[in-house]
């Protein structure tokens, strides 16, 4: 698996500049196992904000893992010479889980080796009707979007993600996360919760403020930024689950994002990709893959900078109501 080889090489190159551990081992049906790596760098103090970068939740969407790995590699290389990055890392904690589902990636499946779709596996139940099958189903692991048996603990990969988020992100007054996916539409989208209901999140004003500083700083960006519920609802969304858990600490702010790269555009440019299972979710031509890996680095770097300066752009008590009203008008 080239992504895992690349990630472990980066860990070797960054020895002494980052911390790495294995959150869990994922067993394959035919024997053997793959590690789920967690890499951290920056200030470990709970007094500073944090950003989590996640990829490879769906094994078919290899480009999501590639985007996170490319950004991590850039940081590790810059640490050798970039004094401004060293200064920035004094004020932020960066957490990486680039390959959450190594078993699915090795097997070439969306689901993990148990046939469970990790983004339908949390205990969150949709409050409104969801699309048949796509919104999550418990009929069979042989069908896509399988949620896993009802009442059973979440899959080991999701448990690992939850453990990392709770330990590294939810213990801080402010944190962000981005989970990199592909496979929806012809436009790149940045989604935020909820997926299980069309109701707005509690931190809608803060999300709108983040949207505003991104648009103001990157006037020619390529993203559609919106709540996921505008497109479809689903059971078991992992980030809905973790966001709701974070809301138990109202004094803290956790803003989870999902980057959904529009893979249909790659198929439109190269229709032969339709005959490849990986081609529906990934750019197969090398120059397009390199372009995708480049173009999203700006977003990932923006999030680390936004976290560092969060006190400068978060709504004040006096402006929060106005920001919330504007967000409702723009998104709902």
Short mmCIF file of N, CA, C and O in Angstrom, two decimals, residues 62-186:
data_model
loop_
_atom_site.label_atom_id
_atom_site.label_comp_id
_atom_site.label_asym_id
_atom_site.label_seq_id
_atom_site.Cartn_x
_atom_site.Cartn_y
_atom_site.Cartn_z
N UNK A 62 -8.66 6.93 -1.84
CA UNK A 62 -7.24 7.04 -1.51
C UNK A 62 -6.73 8.47 -1.60
O UNK A 62 -5.78 8.85 -0.90
N UNK A 63 -7.36 9.29 -2.43
CA UNK A 63 -6.88 10.65 -2.61
C UNK A 63 -7.03 11.46 -1.32
O UNK A 63 -6.25 12.38 -1.06
N UNK A 64 -8.03 11.13 -0.50
CA UNK A 64 -8.18 11.82 0.78
C UNK A 64 -6.99 11.60 1.68
O UNK A 64 -6.45 12.54 2.28
N UNK A 65 -6.54 10.34 1.78
CA UNK A 65 -5.33 10.04 2.54
C UNK A 65 -4.14 10.75 1.92
O UNK A 65 -3.28 11.29 2.63
N UNK A 66 -4.08 10.77 0.59
CA UNK A 66 -2.95 11.40 -0.10
C UNK A 66 -2.85 12.88 0.21
O UNK A 66 -1.74 13.41 0.38
N UNK A 67 -3.98 13.58 0.28
CA UNK A 67 -3.97 15.01 0.57
C UNK A 67 -3.41 15.27 1.97
O UNK A 67 -2.59 16.18 2.18
N UNK A 68 -3.83 14.47 2.95
CA UNK A 68 -3.36 14.66 4.33
C UNK A 68 -1.87 14.32 4.42
O UNK A 68 -1.09 15.03 5.07
N UNK A 69 -1.46 13.23 3.77
CA UNK A 69 -0.05 12.84 3.80
C UNK A 69 0.82 13.89 3.13
O UNK A 69 1.92 14.21 3.62
N UNK A 70 0.36 14.46 2.04
CA UNK A 70 1.13 15.50 1.35
C UNK A 70 1.33 16.71 2.24
O UNK A 70 2.42 17.32 2.26
N UNK A 71 0.31 17.09 2.98
CA UNK A 71 0.44 18.24 3.88
C UNK A 71 1.40 17.93 5.03
O UNK A 71 2.25 18.76 5.39
N UNK A 72 1.28 16.73 5.59
CA UNK A 72 2.19 16.34 6.66
C UNK A 72 3.64 16.33 6.16
O UNK A 72 4.55 16.80 6.86
N UNK A 73 3.86 15.81 4.96
CA UNK A 73 5.21 15.80 4.40
C UNK A 73 5.75 17.22 4.24
O UNK A 73 6.92 17.50 4.54
N UNK A 74 4.90 18.12 3.76
CA UNK A 74 5.32 19.51 3.60
C UNK A 74 5.77 20.10 4.94
O UNK A 74 6.81 20.78 5.02
N UNK A 75 5.02 19.84 6.00
CA UNK A 75 5.38 20.37 7.30
C UNK A 75 6.70 19.80 7.79
O UNK A 75 7.56 20.53 8.30
N UNK A 76 6.87 18.49 7.64
CA UNK A 76 8.11 17.85 8.11
C UNK A 76 9.32 18.41 7.35
O UNK A 76 10.37 18.67 7.95
N UNK A 77 9.19 18.62 6.05
CA UNK A 77 10.29 19.17 5.27
C UNK A 77 10.57 20.63 5.67
O UNK A 77 11.73 21.05 5.76
N UNK A 78 9.52 21.39 5.90
CA UNK A 78 9.69 22.80 6.28
C UNK A 78 10.32 22.96 7.66
O UNK A 78 10.99 23.97 7.93
N UNK A 79 10.10 21.99 8.53
CA UNK A 79 10.69 22.08 9.87
C UNK A 79 12.21 22.14 9.84
O UNK A 79 12.84 22.58 10.80
N UNK A 80 12.81 21.72 8.74
CA UNK A 80 14.26 21.75 8.63
C UNK A 80 14.81 23.15 8.39
O UNK A 80 16.00 23.40 8.64
N UNK A 81 13.93 24.09 7.93
CA UNK A 81 14.46 25.41 7.57
C UNK A 81 13.53 26.59 7.85
O UNK A 81 13.96 27.75 7.84
N UNK A 82 12.24 26.30 8.11
CA UNK A 82 11.24 27.38 8.19
C UNK A 82 11.06 27.85 9.64
O UNK A 82 10.35 27.22 10.43
N UNK A 83 11.70 28.94 9.99
CA UNK A 83 11.62 29.45 11.36
C UNK A 83 10.22 29.95 11.71
O UNK A 83 9.79 29.89 12.87
N UNK A 84 9.48 30.46 10.69
CA UNK A 84 8.12 30.92 10.98
C UNK A 84 7.20 29.75 11.34
O UNK A 84 6.29 29.90 12.16
N UNK A 85 7.43 28.58 10.74
CA UNK A 85 6.64 27.41 11.10
C UNK A 85 6.95 26.99 12.54
O UNK A 85 6.04 26.63 13.30
N UNK A 86 8.21 27.00 12.91
CA UNK A 86 8.57 26.69 14.29
C UNK A 86 7.85 27.63 15.26
O UNK A 86 7.35 27.20 16.31
N UNK A 87 7.79 28.91 14.91
CA UNK A 87 7.10 29.88 15.75
C UNK A 87 5.60 29.58 15.82
O UNK A 87 4.98 29.64 16.89
N UNK A 88 5.02 29.24 14.68
CA UNK A 88 3.59 28.92 14.63
C UNK A 88 3.27 27.71 15.50
O UNK A 88 2.26 27.69 16.21
N UNK A 89 4.12 26.70 15.46
CA UNK A 89 3.86 25.47 16.21
C UNK A 89 3.99 25.66 17.72
O UNK A 89 3.60 24.77 18.49
N UNK A 90 4.50 26.80 18.15
CA UNK A 90 4.48 27.11 19.58
C UNK A 90 3.07 27.45 20.05
O UNK A 90 2.78 27.39 21.24
N UNK A 91 2.20 27.78 19.08
CA UNK A 91 0.86 28.27 19.42
C UNK A 91 -0.27 27.35 19.00
O UNK A 91 -1.44 27.71 19.10
N UNK A 92 0.07 26.14 18.51
CA UNK A 92 -0.97 25.23 18.03
C UNK A 92 -0.49 23.79 18.12
O UNK A 92 0.72 23.52 18.11
N UNK A 93 -1.43 22.88 18.24
CA UNK A 93 -1.18 21.44 18.21
C UNK A 93 -1.79 20.89 16.94
O UNK A 93 -2.96 21.15 16.63
N UNK A 94 -1.01 20.13 16.17
CA UNK A 94 -1.50 19.51 14.94
C UNK A 94 -1.52 18.00 15.12
O UNK A 94 -0.53 17.41 15.56
N UNK A 95 -2.64 17.39 14.75
CA UNK A 95 -2.86 15.96 14.96
C UNK A 95 -3.25 15.34 13.62
O UNK A 95 -4.15 15.84 12.94
N UNK A 96 -2.58 14.25 13.25
CA UNK A 96 -2.82 13.62 11.95
C UNK A 96 -3.19 12.15 12.12
O UNK A 96 -2.52 11.40 12.84
N UNK A 97 -4.28 11.74 11.45
CA UNK A 97 -4.61 10.33 11.25
C UNK A 97 -4.89 10.17 9.75
O UNK A 97 -6.04 10.15 9.32
N UNK A 98 -3.85 10.05 8.93
CA UNK A 98 -4.05 10.08 7.48
C UNK A 98 -4.73 8.85 6.89
O UNK A 98 -5.35 8.93 5.84
N UNK A 99 -4.58 7.68 7.56
CA UNK A 99 -5.17 6.45 7.02
C UNK A 99 -5.97 5.79 8.14
O UNK A 99 -5.49 4.93 8.87
N UNK A 100 -7.22 6.22 8.29
CA UNK A 100 -8.07 5.69 9.35
C UNK A 100 -8.49 4.25 9.07
O UNK A 100 -8.64 3.44 9.99
N UNK A 101 -8.66 3.93 7.79
CA UNK A 101 -9.18 2.61 7.39
C UNK A 101 -8.17 1.88 6.50
O UNK A 101 -8.40 1.67 5.32
N UNK A 102 -7.02 1.48 7.07
CA UNK A 102 -6.01 0.83 6.23
C UNK A 102 -6.47 -0.52 5.69
O UNK A 102 -6.05 -0.93 4.60
N UNK A 103 -7.34 -1.23 6.43
CA UNK A 103 -7.83 -2.51 5.94
C UNK A 103 -8.66 -2.35 4.69
O UNK A 103 -8.49 -3.08 3.71
N UNK A 104 -9.58 -1.38 4.70
CA UNK A 104 -10.39 -1.12 3.51
C UNK A 104 -9.55 -0.64 2.34
O UNK A 104 -9.79 -1.01 1.19
N UNK A 105 -8.51 0.16 2.63
CA UNK A 105 -7.65 0.64 1.56
C UNK A 105 -6.86 -0.52 0.94
O UNK A 105 -6.71 -0.60 -0.28
N UNK A 106 -6.39 -1.44 1.79
CA UNK A 106 -5.64 -2.59 1.28
C UNK A 106 -6.53 -3.52 0.45
O UNK A 106 -6.09 -4.09 -0.54
N UNK A 107 -7.80 -3.63 0.85
CA UNK A 107 -8.73 -4.53 0.16
C UNK A 107 -9.44 -3.86 -1.01
O UNK A 107 -10.12 -4.52 -1.78
N UNK A 108 -9.31 -2.52 -1.12
CA UNK A 108 -9.98 -1.81 -2.20
C UNK A 108 -11.47 -1.71 -2.00
O UNK A 108 -12.24 -1.79 -2.96
N UNK A 109 -11.91 -1.50 -0.74
CA UNK A 109 -13.33 -1.38 -0.43
C UNK A 109 -13.60 -0.09 0.31
O UNK A 109 -12.73 0.43 1.01
N UNK A 110 -14.81 0.41 0.17
CA UNK A 110 -15.22 1.59 0.93
C UNK A 110 -15.25 1.27 2.41
O UNK A 110 -14.79 2.05 3.25
N UNK A 111 -15.79 0.11 2.75
CA UNK A 111 -15.97 -0.30 4.14
C UNK A 111 -14.66 -0.83 4.72
O UNK A 111 -13.67 -1.03 4.01
N UNK A 112 -14.67 -1.09 6.02
CA UNK A 112 -13.51 -1.72 6.65
C UNK A 112 -13.55 -3.23 6.41
O UNK A 112 -14.48 -3.73 5.76
N UNK A 113 -12.58 -4.01 6.87
CA UNK A 113 -12.58 -5.46 6.58
C UNK A 113 -13.81 -6.21 7.08
O UNK A 113 -14.09 -7.31 6.60
N UNK A 114 -14.54 -5.65 8.03
CA UNK A 114 -15.78 -6.27 8.51
C UNK A 114 -17.00 -5.88 7.68
O UNK A 114 -18.12 -6.26 8.00
N UNK A 115 -16.77 -5.08 6.64
CA UNK A 115 -17.87 -4.66 5.78
C UNK A 115 -18.67 -3.49 6.32
O UNK A 115 -19.75 -3.19 5.81
N UNK A 116 -18.13 -2.80 7.33
CA UNK A 116 -18.85 -1.69 7.97
C UNK A 116 -18.36 -0.37 7.40
O UNK A 116 -17.15 -0.11 7.33
N UNK A 117 -19.29 0.48 6.99
CA UNK A 117 -18.98 1.84 6.54
C UNK A 117 -18.72 2.69 7.78
O UNK A 117 -19.63 2.94 8.58
N UNK A 118 -17.50 3.13 7.96
CA UNK A 118 -17.13 3.83 9.19
C UNK A 118 -17.86 5.16 9.35
O UNK A 118 -18.02 5.65 10.48
N UNK A 119 -18.35 5.75 8.27
CA UNK A 119 -19.07 7.00 8.38
C UNK A 119 -20.58 6.79 8.51
O UNK A 119 -21.36 7.74 8.41
N UNK A 120 -20.99 5.55 8.76
CA UNK A 120 -22.38 5.24 9.10
C UNK A 120 -22.44 4.44 10.42
O UNK A 120 -23.46 3.87 10.74
N UNK A 121 -21.36 4.41 11.16
CA UNK A 121 -21.18 3.44 12.24
C UNK A 121 -21.39 4.00 13.63
O UNK A 121 -21.41 3.25 14.60
N UNK A 122 -21.53 5.32 13.77
CA UNK A 122 -21.72 5.88 15.10
C UNK A 122 -23.15 5.64 15.57
O UNK A 122 -24.03 5.30 14.77
N UNK A 123 -23.43 5.82 16.87
CA UNK A 123 -24.79 5.57 17.37
C UNK A 123 -25.81 6.65 17.04
O UNK A 123 -26.97 6.54 17.46
N UNK A 124 -25.45 7.66 16.29
CA UNK A 124 -26.37 8.74 15.96
C UNK A 124 -27.45 8.25 14.99
O UNK A 124 -27.14 7.67 13.95
N UNK A 125 -28.69 8.50 15.34
CA UNK A 125 -29.83 8.15 14.48
C UNK A 125 -30.39 9.41 13.84
O UNK A 125 -30.58 10.42 14.52
N UNK A 126 -30.65 9.37 12.56
CA UNK A 126 -31.21 10.53 11.86
C UNK A 126 -32.60 10.84 12.39
O UNK A 126 -33.40 9.94 12.67
N UNK A 127 -32.89 12.11 12.53
CA UNK A 127 -34.20 12.55 13.03
C UNK A 127 -35.23 12.67 11.92
O UNK A 127 -36.42 12.80 12.18
N UNK A 128 -34.76 12.67 10.67
CA UNK A 128 -35.64 12.85 9.52
C UNK A 128 -35.31 11.76 8.51
O UNK A 128 -34.27 11.11 8.61
N UNK A 129 -36.17 11.53 7.53
CA UNK A 129 -35.92 10.44 6.57
C UNK A 129 -34.59 10.59 5.84
O UNK A 129 -34.18 11.70 5.48
N UNK A 130 -33.93 9.46 5.61
CA UNK A 130 -32.65 9.45 4.90
C UNK A 130 -32.83 8.70 3.58
O UNK A 130 -33.75 7.91 3.43
N UNK A 131 -31.94 8.93 2.61
CA UNK A 131 -32.03 8.19 1.34
C UNK A 131 -31.87 6.69 1.58
O UNK A 131 -31.05 6.27 2.41
N UNK A 132 -32.63 5.90 0.85
CA UNK A 132 -32.57 4.44 1.00
C UNK A 132 -31.16 3.95 0.73
O UNK A 132 -30.52 4.33 -0.25
N UNK A 133 -30.65 3.12 1.61
CA UNK A 133 -29.31 2.53 1.58
C UNK A 133 -28.23 3.59 1.81
O UNK A 133 -27.42 3.47 2.73
N UNK A 134 -28.19 4.64 0.98
CA UNK A 134 -27.12 5.64 1.07
C UNK A 134 -27.05 6.25 2.46
O UNK A 134 -25.96 6.55 2.98
N UNK A 135 -28.19 6.43 3.10
CA UNK A 135 -28.23 7.03 4.43
C UNK A 135 -27.82 6.10 5.55
O UNK A 135 -27.81 6.51 6.71
N UNK A 136 -27.46 4.87 5.20
CA UNK A 136 -27.06 3.89 6.21
C UNK A 136 -28.09 2.79 6.34
O UNK A 136 -29.29 3.05 6.43
N UNK A 137 -27.62 1.52 6.34
CA UNK A 137 -28.54 0.39 6.43
C UNK A 137 -27.94 -0.71 7.30
O UNK A 137 -26.71 -0.79 7.46
N UNK A 138 -28.83 -1.54 7.87
CA UNK A 138 -28.39 -2.66 8.71
C UNK A 138 -28.81 -4.00 8.12
O UNK A 138 -28.79 -5.01 8.81
N UNK A 139 -29.17 -4.03 6.84
CA UNK A 139 -29.61 -5.28 6.22
C UNK A 139 -28.48 -6.30 6.12
O UNK A 139 -28.63 -7.46 6.50
N UNK A 140 -27.34 -5.85 5.58
CA UNK A 140 -26.27 -6.80 5.29
C UNK A 140 -24.95 -6.08 5.06
O UNK A 140 -24.93 -5.00 4.45
N UNK A 141 -23.86 -6.71 5.51
CA UNK A 141 -22.53 -6.19 5.22
C UNK A 141 -22.17 -6.37 3.75
O UNK A 141 -21.21 -5.79 3.27
N UNK A 142 -22.96 -7.16 3.03
CA UNK A 142 -22.73 -7.35 1.61
C UNK A 142 -23.24 -6.22 0.77
O UNK A 142 -22.95 -6.15 -0.43
N UNK A 143 -24.00 -5.32 1.37
CA UNK A 143 -24.49 -4.13 0.68
C UNK A 143 -23.70 -2.92 1.16
O UNK A 143 -23.21 -2.89 2.29
N UNK A 144 -23.56 -1.90 0.30
CA UNK A 144 -22.81 -0.72 0.74
C UNK A 144 -23.55 0.06 1.83
O UNK A 144 -24.74 -0.12 2.03
N UNK A 145 -22.79 0.91 2.51
CA UNK A 145 -23.30 1.79 3.56
C UNK A 145 -23.83 1.03 4.78
O UNK A 145 -24.74 1.49 5.47
N UNK A 146 -23.25 -0.15 5.04
CA UNK A 146 -23.67 -0.97 6.19
C UNK A 146 -23.22 -0.32 7.49
O UNK A 146 -22.06 0.06 7.65
N UNK A 147 -24.12 -0.20 8.45
CA UNK A 147 -23.85 0.50 9.70
C UNK A 147 -23.23 -0.39 10.77
O UNK A 147 -22.69 0.12 11.76
N UNK A 148 -23.31 -1.71 10.59
CA UNK A 148 -22.88 -2.62 11.64
C UNK A 148 -24.07 -3.05 12.47
O UNK A 148 -25.15 -2.44 12.42
N UNK A 149 -23.92 -4.13 13.26
CA UNK A 149 -25.05 -4.63 14.06
C UNK A 149 -25.52 -3.59 15.09
O UNK A 149 -24.71 -2.91 15.71
N UNK A 150 -26.81 -3.50 15.26
CA UNK A 150 -27.38 -2.54 16.20
C UNK A 150 -26.98 -2.90 17.63
O UNK A 150 -27.01 -4.07 18.02
N UNK A 151 -26.60 -1.91 18.39
CA UNK A 151 -26.25 -2.12 19.78
C UNK A 151 -24.81 -2.53 20.02
O UNK A 151 -24.35 -2.56 21.17
N UNK A 152 -24.07 -2.81 18.94
CA UNK A 152 -22.68 -3.21 19.10
C UNK A 152 -21.79 -1.97 19.17
O UNK A 152 -22.13 -0.92 18.63
N UNK A 153 -20.64 -2.09 19.85
CA UNK A 153 -19.70 -0.97 19.93
C UNK A 153 -19.22 -0.58 18.53
O UNK A 153 -19.24 -1.39 17.60
N UNK A 154 -18.81 0.65 18.40
CA UNK A 154 -18.28 1.11 17.11
C UNK A 154 -17.05 0.30 16.71
O UNK A 154 -16.37 -0.29 17.56
N UNK A 155 -16.77 0.29 15.43
CA UNK A 155 -15.62 -0.44 14.91
C UNK A 155 -14.32 0.11 15.51
O UNK A 155 -14.25 1.27 15.91
N UNK A 156 -13.30 -0.74 15.55
CA UNK A 156 -12.05 -0.37 16.22
C UNK A 156 -11.42 0.89 15.63
O UNK A 156 -10.84 1.71 16.35
N UNK A 157 -11.58 1.09 14.31
CA UNK A 157 -11.02 2.29 13.67
C UNK A 157 -11.71 3.54 14.20
O UNK A 157 -11.06 4.56 14.49
N UNK A 158 -13.04 3.49 14.33
CA UNK A 158 -13.77 4.64 14.84
C UNK A 158 -13.48 4.87 16.32
O UNK A 158 -13.43 6.02 16.78
N UNK A 159 -13.32 3.80 17.06
CA UNK A 159 -12.95 3.96 18.46
C UNK A 159 -11.61 4.68 18.58
O UNK A 159 -11.41 5.51 19.48
N UNK A 160 -10.69 4.35 17.68
CA UNK A 160 -9.38 5.02 17.68
C UNK A 160 -9.53 6.51 17.37
O UNK A 160 -8.90 7.36 18.03
N UNK A 161 -10.35 6.84 16.37
CA UNK A 161 -10.58 8.25 16.04
C UNK A 161 -11.18 8.98 17.24
O UNK A 161 -10.72 10.08 17.61
N UNK A 162 -12.17 8.38 17.87
CA UNK A 162 -12.82 9.02 19.03
C UNK A 162 -11.83 9.23 20.17
O UNK A 162 -11.83 10.29 20.82
N UNK A 163 -10.98 8.25 20.40
CA UNK A 163 -9.99 8.38 21.48
C UNK A 163 -9.05 9.54 21.21
O UNK A 163 -8.72 10.33 22.10
N UNK A 164 -8.59 9.67 19.96
CA UNK A 164 -7.68 10.74 19.60
C UNK A 164 -8.37 12.10 19.68
O UNK A 164 -7.82 13.07 20.22
N UNK A 165 -9.59 12.21 19.17
CA UNK A 165 -10.32 13.47 19.22
C UNK A 165 -10.57 13.88 20.66
O UNK A 165 -10.39 15.06 21.03
N UNK A 166 -10.99 12.94 21.48
CA UNK A 166 -11.26 13.28 22.89
C UNK A 166 -10.00 13.73 23.61
O UNK A 166 -10.02 14.69 24.40
N UNK A 167 -8.89 13.07 23.34
CA UNK A 167 -7.65 13.38 24.06
C UNK A 167 -6.97 14.64 23.53
O UNK A 167 -6.44 15.44 24.31
N UNK A 168 -6.99 14.84 22.21
CA UNK A 168 -6.20 15.91 21.61
C UNK A 168 -7.00 17.16 21.26
O UNK A 168 -6.44 18.26 21.24
N UNK A 169 -8.30 17.01 20.96
CA UNK A 169 -9.08 18.16 20.50
C UNK A 169 -10.09 18.65 21.53
O UNK A 169 -10.16 19.84 21.83
N UNK A 170 -10.87 17.74 22.08
CA UNK A 170 -11.96 18.16 22.96
C UNK A 170 -11.49 18.61 24.32
O UNK A 170 -12.29 19.10 25.13
N UNK A 171 -10.22 18.46 24.63
CA UNK A 171 -9.66 18.93 25.90
C UNK A 171 -9.22 20.38 25.82
O UNK A 171 -8.69 20.92 26.80
N UNK A 172 -9.42 21.03 24.70
CA UNK A 172 -8.95 22.40 24.50
C UNK A 172 -10.12 23.36 24.31
O UNK A 172 -11.21 22.95 23.88
N UNK A 173 -9.89 24.62 24.61
CA UNK A 173 -10.97 25.61 24.49
C UNK A 173 -11.41 25.80 23.05
O UNK A 173 -12.56 26.14 22.79
N UNK A 174 -10.47 25.59 22.10
CA UNK A 174 -10.83 25.73 20.69
C UNK A 174 -10.11 24.67 19.88
O UNK A 174 -8.91 24.42 20.06
N UNK A 175 -10.85 24.04 18.96
CA UNK A 175 -10.24 23.05 18.06
C UNK A 175 -11.04 22.97 16.77
O UNK A 175 -12.24 23.27 16.74
N UNK A 176 -10.34 22.55 15.73
CA UNK A 176 -10.91 22.32 14.41
C UNK A 176 -10.52 20.92 13.96
O UNK A 176 -9.55 20.35 14.45
N UNK A 177 -11.26 20.39 13.01
CA UNK A 177 -10.83 19.16 12.34
C UNK A 177 -11.28 19.20 10.90
O UNK A 177 -12.25 19.89 10.56
N UNK A 178 -10.58 18.46 10.04
CA UNK A 178 -11.00 18.29 8.66
C UNK A 178 -10.77 16.83 8.28
O UNK A 178 -9.71 16.27 8.54
N UNK A 179 -11.79 16.23 7.70
CA UNK A 179 -11.77 14.84 7.27
C UNK A 179 -11.87 14.84 5.75
O UNK A 179 -12.86 15.33 5.19
N UNK A 180 -10.85 14.30 5.07
CA UNK A 180 -10.74 14.43 3.62
C UNK A 180 -11.33 13.22 2.89
O UNK A 180 -10.87 12.10 3.08
N UNK A 181 -12.35 13.47 2.07
CA UNK A 181 -13.07 12.45 1.31
C UNK A 181 -13.11 12.84 -0.17
O UNK A 181 -12.72 13.94 -0.55
N UNK A 182 -13.66 11.95 -0.99
CA UNK A 182 -13.91 12.26 -2.40
C UNK A 182 -15.15 11.48 -2.84
O UNK A 182 -15.59 10.56 -2.16
N UNK A 183 -15.69 11.91 -3.99
CA UNK A 183 -16.75 11.09 -4.56
C UNK A 183 -18.12 11.71 -4.65
O UNK A 183 -19.09 11.01 -4.91
N UNK A 184 -18.26 13.03 -4.44
CA UNK A 184 -19.59 13.63 -4.50
C UNK A 184 -19.57 14.83 -5.44
O UNK A 184 -18.95 15.85 -5.15
N UNK A 185 -20.26 14.73 -6.57
CA UNK A 185 -20.47 15.86 -7.46
C UNK A 185 -19.23 16.27 -8.24
O UNK A 185 -18.20 15.61 -8.26
N UNK A 186 -19.35 17.43 -8.91
CA UNK A 186 -18.28 17.96 -9.74
C UNK A 186 -17.60 19.17 -9.09
O UNK A 186 -16.74 19.79 -9.71
#
